[in-house]
Amino acid sequence: MKSLAILALSAIATAAMAAGQTGPTTLSISGSSTQIASVNGGYLKNTANSKTYANQNVSSNKGGADIEGTSKQTTILTNAHVSNEAKSAGDVAVQNLASNVGDVTVEQSKHFWVKGKSEQEVHVTNASLTNEANSSSGCYGSDCKDTAIAYQNAASNMGDITISGTSSQFVSITDGNTNVSNKALGRNTVAVQNMSSNYGKVDISGSSSQSTYIAGGATVANLATGANAVAYQNIASNDSCDPPPAVCVGPTCGLLAAR
């Protein structure tokens, strides 16, 4: 079943190459990098529609990350509404919070006094965090395979992951009014939700700590629902499979508009 998710995203990657787009680049951190995003009582909304692909990055690295120094990524949502939507046509929808997506390496530095260390934290309190693809209509035919697909990453690494340094991943979801959801919904669908997890080709020889705390009546849901469905929910887990493509990086995010 995992092949469905991989093949769907592979089709997008192939389209990018056919259009002459360049592949993912790698962000190299050999010093100290701190990324903090706090939404308190506010709204953060990212919507694509039409031929779509919606990518929302919050205190995240996308396209590959090589960490030999210290990388700290923190996202705090309090009394907030954060959403990412694609809806129909080519769909997709990728939402990243305090995450690394692409070719991710956390390693000991060549310089013995520098330690490769990655710290990822997401705190969601009395807030809603939603990611939705849809595909209830549009995008028929051999090119898009009637897709939907929805990736939601919180304090997670997705792609080709190597950890020989220290990796710490923590997600806290609390309060009865808190709703975290990832939805694909129609036609071929997929829906992959990662909470303090590593998803893809995972190689860990260093120290890895993963924790997810859900309390106070908070709801966490991952739904495929439609025709061919498929839904992967990883909570403080390592899901080792063929690494999913990063989908697109920078200017290549407009590739679906060419269809």
PDB file of C-alpha atoms in Angstrom:
ATOM      1  CA  MET A   1       0.000   0.000   0.000  1.00  0.00           C
ATOM      2  CA  LYS A   2       2.927   2.331   0.623  1.00  0.00           C
ATOM      3  CA  SER A   3       3.687   2.245  -3.081  1.00  0.00           C
ATOM      4  CA  LEU A   4       0.516   4.244  -3.738  1.00  0.00           C
ATOM      5  CA  ALA A   5       1.821   7.230  -1.789  1.00  0.00           C
ATOM      6  CA  ILE A   6       5.259   6.953  -3.343  1.00  0.00           C
ATOM      7  CA  LEU A   7       3.951   6.559  -6.886  1.00  0.00           C
ATOM      8  CA  ALA A   8       1.604   9.506  -6.523  1.00  0.00           C
ATOM      9  CA  LEU A   9       4.403  11.822  -5.457  1.00  0.00           C
ATOM     10  CA  SER A  10       6.810  10.290  -7.955  1.00  0.00           C
ATOM     11  CA  ALA A  11       4.449  11.354 -10.724  1.00  0.00           C
ATOM     12  CA  ILE A  12       4.767  14.942  -9.511  1.00  0.00           C
ATOM     13  CA  ALA A  13       8.548  14.700  -9.338  1.00  0.00           C
ATOM     14  CA  THR A  14       8.601  13.307 -12.883  1.00  0.00           C
ATOM     15  CA  ALA A  15       6.462  16.176 -14.103  1.00  0.00           C
ATOM     16  CA  ALA A  16       8.932  18.604 -12.591  1.00  0.00           C
ATOM     17  CA  MET A  17      11.853  17.042 -14.458  1.00  0.00           C
ATOM     18  CA  ALA A  18       9.894  16.974 -17.683  1.00  0.00           C
ATOM     19  CA  ALA A  19       9.280  20.684 -17.298  1.00  0.00           C
ATOM     20  CA  GLY A  20      13.002  21.281 -16.864  1.00  0.00           C
ATOM     21  CA  GLN A  21      12.743  22.054 -13.131  1.00  0.00           C
ATOM     22  CA  THR A  22      15.739  21.493 -10.887  1.00  0.00           C
ATOM     23  CA  GLY A  23      15.719  18.987  -8.040  1.00  0.00           C
ATOM     24  CA  PRO A  24      15.847  19.659  -4.311  1.00  0.00           C
ATOM     25  CA  THR A  25      18.829  21.522  -2.857  1.00  0.00           C
ATOM     26  CA  THR A  26      20.339  20.916   0.572  1.00  0.00           C
ATOM     27  CA  LEU A  27      20.477  23.348   3.473  1.00  0.00           C
ATOM     28  CA  SER A  28      23.716  22.929   5.416  1.00  0.00           C
ATOM     29  CA  ILE A  29      23.838  23.873   9.117  1.00  0.00           C
ATOM     30  CA  SER A  30      27.299  23.673  10.696  1.00  0.00           C
ATOM     31  CA  GLY A  31      26.745  26.409  13.274  1.00  0.00           C
ATOM     32  CA  SER A  32      23.596  27.156  15.244  1.00  0.00           C
ATOM     33  CA  SER A  33      20.124  27.535  13.713  1.00  0.00           C
ATOM     34  CA  THR A  34      17.048  28.504  15.735  1.00  0.00           C
ATOM     35  CA  GLN A  35      13.577  28.674  14.155  1.00  0.00           C
ATOM     36  CA  ILE A  36      10.648  29.685  16.341  1.00  0.00           C
ATOM     37  CA  ALA A  37       7.090  30.350  15.158  1.00  0.00           C
ATOM     38  CA  SER A  38       4.384  31.308  17.652  1.00  0.00           C
ATOM     39  CA  VAL A  39       0.734  31.889  16.723  1.00  0.00           C
ATOM     40  CA  ASN A  40      -1.318  33.116  19.675  1.00  0.00           C
ATOM     41  CA  GLY A  41      -4.968  33.985  19.047  1.00  0.00           C
ATOM     42  CA  GLY A  42      -4.373  34.299  15.315  1.00  0.00           C
ATOM     43  CA  TYR A  43      -5.098  32.696  11.959  1.00  0.00           C
ATOM     44  CA  LEU A  44      -2.527  31.181   9.621  1.00  0.00           C
ATOM     45  CA  LYS A  45      -4.028  29.982   6.345  1.00  0.00           C
ATOM     46  CA  ASN A  46      -2.429  28.650   3.154  1.00  0.00           C
ATOM     47  CA  THR A  47      -4.684  27.773   0.183  1.00  0.00           C
ATOM     48  CA  ALA A  48      -3.888  26.790  -3.403  1.00  0.00           C
ATOM     49  CA  ASN A  49      -7.098  25.639  -5.236  1.00  0.00           C
ATOM     50  CA  SER A  50      -7.474  25.532  -9.055  1.00  0.00           C
ATOM     51  CA  LYS A  51      -4.746  23.140 -10.294  1.00  0.00           C
ATOM     52  CA  THR A  52      -3.250  23.287  -6.808  1.00  0.00           C
ATOM     53  CA  TYR A  53      -0.418  21.970  -4.568  1.00  0.00           C
ATOM     54  CA  ALA A  54      -0.320  23.767  -1.219  1.00  0.00           C
ATOM     55  CA  ASN A  55       2.865  23.769   0.842  1.00  0.00           C
ATOM     56  CA  GLN A  56       2.883  25.361   4.295  1.00  0.00           C
ATOM     57  CA  ASN A  57       6.216  25.469   6.138  1.00  0.00           C
ATOM     58  CA  VAL A  58       6.285  26.731   9.739  1.00  0.00           C
ATOM     59  CA  SER A  59       9.717  26.818  11.432  1.00  0.00           C
ATOM     60  CA  SER A  60      10.747  24.058   9.004  1.00  0.00           C
ATOM     61  CA  ASN A  61      13.421  23.176   6.437  1.00  0.00           C
ATOM     62  CA  LYS A  62      12.359  21.842   3.053  1.00  0.00           C
ATOM     63  CA  GLY A  63      14.454  20.420   0.231  1.00  0.00           C
ATOM     64  CA  GLY A  64      17.068  18.700   2.349  1.00  0.00           C
ATOM     65  CA  ALA A  65      18.980  19.523   5.537  1.00  0.00           C
ATOM     66  CA  ASP A  66      22.534  18.619   6.533  1.00  0.00           C
ATOM     67  CA  ILE A  67      22.968  19.380  10.243  1.00  0.00           C
ATOM     68  CA  GLU A  68      26.435  19.186  11.813  1.00  0.00           C
ATOM     69  CA  GLY A  69      25.834  21.986  14.308  1.00  0.00           C
ATOM     70  CA  THR A  70      22.703  22.642  16.378  1.00  0.00           C
ATOM     71  CA  SER A  71      19.271  23.036  14.809  1.00  0.00           C
ATOM     72  CA  LYS A  72      16.337  23.971  17.046  1.00  0.00           C
ATOM     73  CA  GLN A  73      12.849  24.184  15.526  1.00  0.00           C
ATOM     74  CA  THR A  74       9.854  25.198  17.627  1.00  0.00           C
ATOM     75  CA  THR A  75       6.215  25.855  16.721  1.00  0.00           C
ATOM     76  CA  ILE A  76       3.732  27.055  19.341  1.00  0.00           C
ATOM     77  CA  LEU A  77       0.019  27.322  18.544  1.00  0.00           C
ATOM     78  CA  THR A  78      -2.239  28.763  21.245  1.00  0.00           C
ATOM     79  CA  ASN A  79      -5.881  29.753  20.690  1.00  0.00           C
ATOM     80  CA  ALA A  80      -5.000  29.679  17.002  1.00  0.00           C
ATOM     81  CA  HIS A  81      -6.294  28.355  13.683  1.00  0.00           C
ATOM     82  CA  VAL A  82      -3.710  27.020  11.227  1.00  0.00           C
ATOM     83  CA  SER A  83      -4.814  25.468   7.938  1.00  0.00           C
ATOM     84  CA  ASN A  84      -3.369  24.267   4.642  1.00  0.00           C
ATOM     85  CA  GLU A  85      -5.656  23.363   1.716  1.00  0.00           C
ATOM     86  CA  ALA A  86      -5.231  22.264  -1.895  1.00  0.00           C
ATOM     87  CA  LYS A  87      -8.743  21.029  -2.929  1.00  0.00           C
ATOM     88  CA  SER A  88      -9.324  19.326  -6.299  1.00  0.00           C
ATOM     89  CA  ALA A  89      -7.532  19.435  -9.679  1.00  0.00           C
ATOM     90  CA  GLY A  90      -3.975  18.164  -8.915  1.00  0.00           C
ATOM     91  CA  ASP A  91      -4.426  18.462  -5.121  1.00  0.00           C
ATOM     92  CA  VAL A  92      -1.464  17.409  -2.827  1.00  0.00           C
ATOM     93  CA  ALA A  93      -1.257  19.669   0.347  1.00  0.00           C
ATOM     94  CA  VAL A  94       1.931  19.392   2.430  1.00  0.00           C
ATOM     95  CA  GLN A  95       2.018  20.946   5.904  1.00  0.00           C
ATOM     96  CA  ASN A  96       5.253  21.060   7.896  1.00  0.00           C
ATOM     97  CA  LEU A  97       5.660  22.323  11.465  1.00  0.00           C
ATOM     98  CA  ALA A  98       9.120  22.263  13.056  1.00  0.00           C
ATOM     99  CA  SER A  99      10.077  19.595  10.521  1.00  0.00           C
ATOM    100  CA  ASN A 100      12.733  18.712   7.945  1.00  0.00           C
ATOM    101  CA  VAL A 101      11.574  17.431   4.559  1.00  0.00           C
ATOM    102  CA  GLY A 102      13.874  16.011   1.878  1.00  0.00           C
ATOM    103  CA  ASP A 103      17.331  14.477   2.334  1.00  0.00           C
ATOM    104  CA  VAL A 104      17.883  14.901   6.094  1.00  0.00           C
ATOM    105  CA  THR A 105      21.197  14.229   7.843  1.00  0.00           C
ATOM    106  CA  VAL A 106      21.951  14.865  11.530  1.00  0.00           C
ATOM    107  CA  GLU A 107      25.575  13.911  12.123  1.00  0.00           C
ATOM    108  CA  GLN A 108      28.657  14.416  14.228  1.00  0.00           C
ATOM    109  CA  SER A 109      30.827  17.155  12.823  1.00  0.00           C
ATOM    110  CA  LYS A 110      34.299  16.618  11.419  1.00  0.00           C
ATOM    111  CA  HIS A 111      35.314  19.060  14.166  1.00  0.00           C
ATOM    112  CA  PHE A 112      35.128  17.122  17.444  1.00  0.00           C
ATOM    113  CA  TRP A 113      33.930  20.174  19.446  1.00  0.00           C
ATOM    114  CA  VAL A 114      30.811  20.523  17.304  1.00  0.00           C
ATOM    115  CA  LYS A 115      28.042  17.987  17.835  1.00  0.00           C
ATOM    116  CA  GLY A 116      25.274  17.358  15.335  1.00  0.00           C
ATOM    117  CA  LYS A 117      22.065  18.019  17.252  1.00  0.00           C
ATOM    118  CA  SER A 118      18.479  18.432  16.068  1.00  0.00           C
ATOM    119  CA  GLU A 119      15.689  19.522  18.443  1.00  0.00           C
ATOM    120  CA  GLN A 120      12.110  19.687  17.129  1.00  0.00           C
ATOM    121  CA  GLU A 121       9.103  20.756  19.207  1.00  0.00           C
ATOM    122  CA  VAL A 122       5.447  21.468  18.441  1.00  0.00           C
ATOM    123  CA  HIS A 123       2.955  22.624  21.067  1.00  0.00           C
ATOM    124  CA  VAL A 124      -0.747  22.860  20.167  1.00  0.00           C
ATOM    125  CA  THR A 125      -3.112  24.168  22.860  1.00  0.00           C
ATOM    126  CA  ASN A 126      -6.772  25.134  22.409  1.00  0.00           C
ATOM    127  CA  ALA A 127      -6.108  25.390  18.675  1.00  0.00           C
ATOM    128  CA  SER A 128      -6.926  23.794  15.331  1.00  0.00           C
ATOM    129  CA  LEU A 129      -4.312  22.451  12.936  1.00  0.00           C
ATOM    130  CA  THR A 130      -5.723  21.134   9.665  1.00  0.00           C
ATOM    131  CA  ASN A 131      -4.339  19.893   6.360  1.00  0.00           C
ATOM    132  CA  GLU A 132      -6.668  18.882   3.511  1.00  0.00           C
ATOM    133  CA  ALA A 133      -6.231  17.763  -0.106  1.00  0.00           C
ATOM    134  CA  ASN A 134      -9.847  16.868  -1.199  1.00  0.00           C
ATOM    135  CA  SER A 135     -10.033  15.681  -4.904  1.00  0.00           C
ATOM    136  CA  SER A 136     -13.808  15.375  -4.966  1.00  0.00           C
ATOM    137  CA  SER A 137     -13.735  16.578  -8.589  1.00  0.00           C
ATOM    138  CA  GLY A 138     -11.295  17.470 -11.368  1.00  0.00           C
ATOM    139  CA  CYS A 139      -7.892  16.058 -12.313  1.00  0.00           C
ATOM    140  CA  TYR A 140      -8.994  13.025 -14.307  1.00  0.00           C
ATOM    141  CA  GLY A 141      -6.796  11.009 -16.647  1.00  0.00           C
ATOM    142  CA  SER A 142      -3.380   9.368 -16.760  1.00  0.00           C
ATOM    143  CA  ASP A 143      -1.311  12.385 -15.752  1.00  0.00           C
ATOM    144  CA  CYS A 144      -2.591  13.002 -12.246  1.00  0.00           C
ATOM    145  CA  LYS A 145      -4.221   9.635 -11.442  1.00  0.00           C
ATOM    146  CA  ASP A 146      -7.214  11.332  -9.784  1.00  0.00           C
ATOM    147  CA  THR A 147      -5.014  12.290  -6.840  1.00  0.00           C
ATOM    148  CA  ALA A 148      -5.636  13.895  -3.477  1.00  0.00           C
ATOM    149  CA  ILE A 149      -2.620  13.079  -1.157  1.00  0.00           C
ATOM    150  CA  ALA A 150      -2.062  14.967   2.122  1.00  0.00           C
ATOM    151  CA  TYR A 151       1.142  15.087   4.158  1.00  0.00           C
ATOM    152  CA  GLN A 152       1.165  16.563   7.660  1.00  0.00           C
ATOM    153  CA  ASN A 153       4.441  16.663   9.584  1.00  0.00           C
ATOM    154  CA  ALA A 154       4.877  17.947  13.154  1.00  0.00           C
ATOM    155  CA  ALA A 155       8.350  17.784  14.733  1.00  0.00           C
ATOM    156  CA  SER A 156       9.181  15.135  12.134  1.00  0.00           C
ATOM    157  CA  ASN A 157      11.672  14.258   9.420  1.00  0.00           C
ATOM    158  CA  MET A 158      10.409  13.035   6.044  1.00  0.00           C
ATOM    159  CA  GLY A 159      12.549  11.696   3.228  1.00  0.00           C
ATOM    160  CA  ASP A 160      15.962  10.014   3.276  1.00  0.00           C
ATOM    161  CA  ILE A 161      16.931  10.312   6.957  1.00  0.00           C
ATOM    162  CA  THR A 162      20.327   9.591   8.531  1.00  0.00           C
ATOM    163  CA  ILE A 163      20.913  10.303  12.232  1.00  0.00           C
ATOM    164  CA  SER A 164      24.382   9.673  13.657  1.00  0.00           C
ATOM    165  CA  GLY A 165      24.256  12.650  16.010  1.00  0.00           C
ATOM    166  CA  THR A 166      21.432  13.498  18.438  1.00  0.00           C
ATOM    167  CA  SER A 167      17.784  13.896  17.433  1.00  0.00           C
ATOM    168  CA  SER A 168      14.997  14.964  19.805  1.00  0.00           C
ATOM    169  CA  GLN A 169      11.352  15.189  18.617  1.00  0.00           C
ATOM    170  CA  PHE A 170       8.445  16.278  20.839  1.00  0.00           C
ATOM    171  CA  VAL A 171       4.780  17.050  20.127  1.00  0.00           C
ATOM    172  CA  SER A 172       2.273  18.252  22.728  1.00  0.00           C
ATOM    173  CA  ILE A 173      -1.440  18.413  21.804  1.00  0.00           C
ATOM    174  CA  THR A 174      -3.730  19.427  24.665  1.00  0.00           C
ATOM    175  CA  ASP A 175      -7.164  20.858  25.550  1.00  0.00           C
ATOM    176  CA  GLY A 176     -10.631  19.627  24.636  1.00  0.00           C
ATOM    177  CA  ASN A 177     -11.027  22.340  21.993  1.00  0.00           C
ATOM    178  CA  THR A 178      -7.884  21.251  20.168  1.00  0.00           C
ATOM    179  CA  ASN A 179      -8.293  19.557  16.797  1.00  0.00           C
ATOM    180  CA  VAL A 180      -5.428  18.252  14.666  1.00  0.00           C
ATOM    181  CA  SER A 181      -6.439  16.638  11.391  1.00  0.00           C
ATOM    182  CA  ASN A 182      -4.971  15.498   8.102  1.00  0.00           C
ATOM    183  CA  LYS A 183      -7.443  14.627   5.323  1.00  0.00           C
ATOM    184  CA  ALA A 184      -7.155  13.324   1.758  1.00  0.00           C
ATOM    185  CA  LEU A 185     -10.907  12.503   1.245  1.00  0.00           C
ATOM    186  CA  GLY A 186     -11.474  11.666  -2.467  1.00  0.00           C
ATOM    187  CA  ARG A 187     -10.605   9.391  -5.427  1.00  0.00           C
ATOM    188  CA  ASN A 188      -7.089   7.866  -5.113  1.00  0.00           C
ATOM    189  CA  THR A 189      -6.334   9.804  -1.881  1.00  0.00           C
ATOM    190  CA  VAL A 190      -3.471   8.787   0.552  1.00  0.00           C
ATOM    191  CA  ALA A 191      -3.097  10.879   3.824  1.00  0.00           C
ATOM    192  CA  VAL A 192       0.160  10.545   5.788  1.00  0.00           C
ATOM    193  CA  GLN A 193       0.393  12.074   9.246  1.00  0.00           C
ATOM    194  CA  ASN A 194       3.681  12.160  11.163  1.00  0.00           C
ATOM    195  CA  MET A 195       3.905  13.345  14.783  1.00  0.00           C
ATOM    196  CA  SER A 196       7.440  13.379  16.278  1.00  0.00           C
ATOM    197  CA  SER A 197       8.310  10.684  13.742  1.00  0.00           C
ATOM    198  CA  ASN A 198      10.771   9.800  10.992  1.00  0.00           C
ATOM    199  CA  TYR A 199       9.178   8.744   7.717  1.00  0.00           C
ATOM    200  CA  GLY A 200      11.011   7.432   4.665  1.00  0.00           C
ATOM    201  CA  LYS A 201      14.377   5.710   4.489  1.00  0.00           C
ATOM    202  CA  VAL A 202      15.462   5.836   8.123  1.00  0.00           C
ATOM    203  CA  ASP A 203      19.018   5.116   9.316  1.00  0.00           C
ATOM    204  CA  ILE A 204      19.726   5.846  13.010  1.00  0.00           C
ATOM    205  CA  SER A 205      23.098   5.063  14.567  1.00  0.00           C
ATOM    206  CA  GLY A 206      23.176   7.964  17.026  1.00  0.00           C
ATOM    207  CA  SER A 207      20.692   9.034  19.715  1.00  0.00           C
ATOM    208  CA  SER A 208      17.009   9.455  18.841  1.00  0.00           C
ATOM    209  CA  SER A 209      14.273  10.529  21.276  1.00  0.00           C
ATOM    210  CA  GLN A 210      10.605  10.723  20.150  1.00  0.00           C
ATOM    211  CA  SER A 211       7.635  11.776  22.315  1.00  0.00           C
ATOM    212  CA  THR A 212       4.028  12.719  21.567  1.00  0.00           C
ATOM    213  CA  TYR A 213       1.728  13.889  24.355  1.00  0.00           C
ATOM    214  CA  ILE A 214      -2.047  14.071  23.719  1.00  0.00           C
ATOM    215  CA  ALA A 215      -4.296  15.048  26.634  1.00  0.00           C
ATOM    216  CA  GLY A 216      -7.346  16.951  27.863  1.00  0.00           C
ATOM    217  CA  GLY A 217      -9.738  15.576  25.277  1.00  0.00           C
ATOM    218  CA  ALA A 218      -7.712  16.810  22.280  1.00  0.00           C
ATOM    219  CA  THR A 219      -8.442  15.134  18.939  1.00  0.00           C
ATOM    220  CA  VAL A 220      -5.841  13.888  16.442  1.00  0.00           C
ATOM    221  CA  ALA A 221      -7.181  12.399  13.210  1.00  0.00           C
ATOM    222  CA  ASN A 222      -5.720  11.138   9.945  1.00  0.00           C
ATOM    223  CA  LEU A 223      -8.364  10.377   7.304  1.00  0.00           C
ATOM    224  CA  ALA A 224      -8.197   9.072   3.727  1.00  0.00           C
ATOM    225  CA  THR A 225     -11.955   8.285   3.327  1.00  0.00           C
ATOM    226  CA  GLY A 226     -12.385   8.212  -0.486  1.00  0.00           C
ATOM    227  CA  ALA A 227     -12.326   5.642  -3.274  1.00  0.00           C
ATOM    228  CA  ASN A 228      -8.915   3.971  -2.896  1.00  0.00           C
ATOM    229  CA  ALA A 229      -8.144   5.582   0.471  1.00  0.00           C
ATOM    230  CA  VAL A 230      -4.860   4.488   2.284  1.00  0.00           C
ATOM    231  CA  ALA A 231      -3.924   6.310   5.517  1.00  0.00           C
ATOM    232  CA  TYR A 232      -0.647   6.257   7.467  1.00  0.00           C
ATOM    233  CA  GLN A 233      -0.523   7.692  10.971  1.00  0.00           C
ATOM    234  CA  ASN A 234       2.848   7.704  12.719  1.00  0.00           C
ATOM    235  CA  ILE A 235       2.966   8.835  16.357  1.00  0.00           C
ATOM    236  CA  ALA A 236       6.460   8.939  17.895  1.00  0.00           C
ATOM    237  CA  SER A 237       7.465   6.324  15.341  1.00  0.00           C
ATOM    238  CA  ASN A 238       9.952   5.386  12.648  1.00  0.00           C
ATOM    239  CA  ASP A 239       8.335   4.313   9.386  1.00  0.00           C
ATOM    240  CA  SER A 240      11.039   3.009   7.095  1.00  0.00           C
ATOM    241  CA  CYS A 241      10.185   2.717   3.419  1.00  0.00           C
ATOM    242  CA  ASP A 242      11.374   4.153   0.118  1.00  0.00           C
ATOM    243  CA  PRO A 243      11.837   7.879   0.805  1.00  0.00           C
ATOM    244  CA  PRO A 244       9.010  10.028  -0.570  1.00  0.00           C
ATOM    245  CA  PRO A 245      10.083  12.841  -2.902  1.00  0.00           C
ATOM    246  CA  ALA A 246      10.109  16.315  -1.354  1.00  0.00           C
ATOM    247  CA  VAL A 247       7.361  17.084  -3.899  1.00  0.00           C
ATOM    248  CA  CYS A 248       8.757  20.470  -4.887  1.00  0.00           C
ATOM    249  CA  VAL A 249      11.153  23.145  -3.725  1.00  0.00           C
ATOM    250  CA  GLY A 250      10.969  26.885  -4.322  1.00  0.00           C
ATOM    251  CA  PRO A 251       9.963  27.812  -7.894  1.00  0.00           C
ATOM    252  CA  THR A 252       9.103  24.191  -8.756  1.00  0.00           C
ATOM    253  CA  CYS A 253       6.026  24.530  -6.551  1.00  0.00           C
ATOM    254  CA  GLY A 254       4.247  26.014  -9.555  1.00  0.00           C
ATOM    255  CA  LEU A 255       4.670  22.934 -11.723  1.00  0.00           C
ATOM    256  CA  LEU A 256       1.034  21.820 -11.394  1.00  0.00           C
ATOM    257  CA  ALA A 257      -0.100  25.027 -13.068  1.00  0.00           C
ATOM    258  CA  ALA A 258       1.410  23.732 -16.315  1.00  0.00           C
ATOM    259  CA  ARG A 259      -0.950  20.754 -16.475  1.00  0.00           C
TER     260      ARG A 259
END
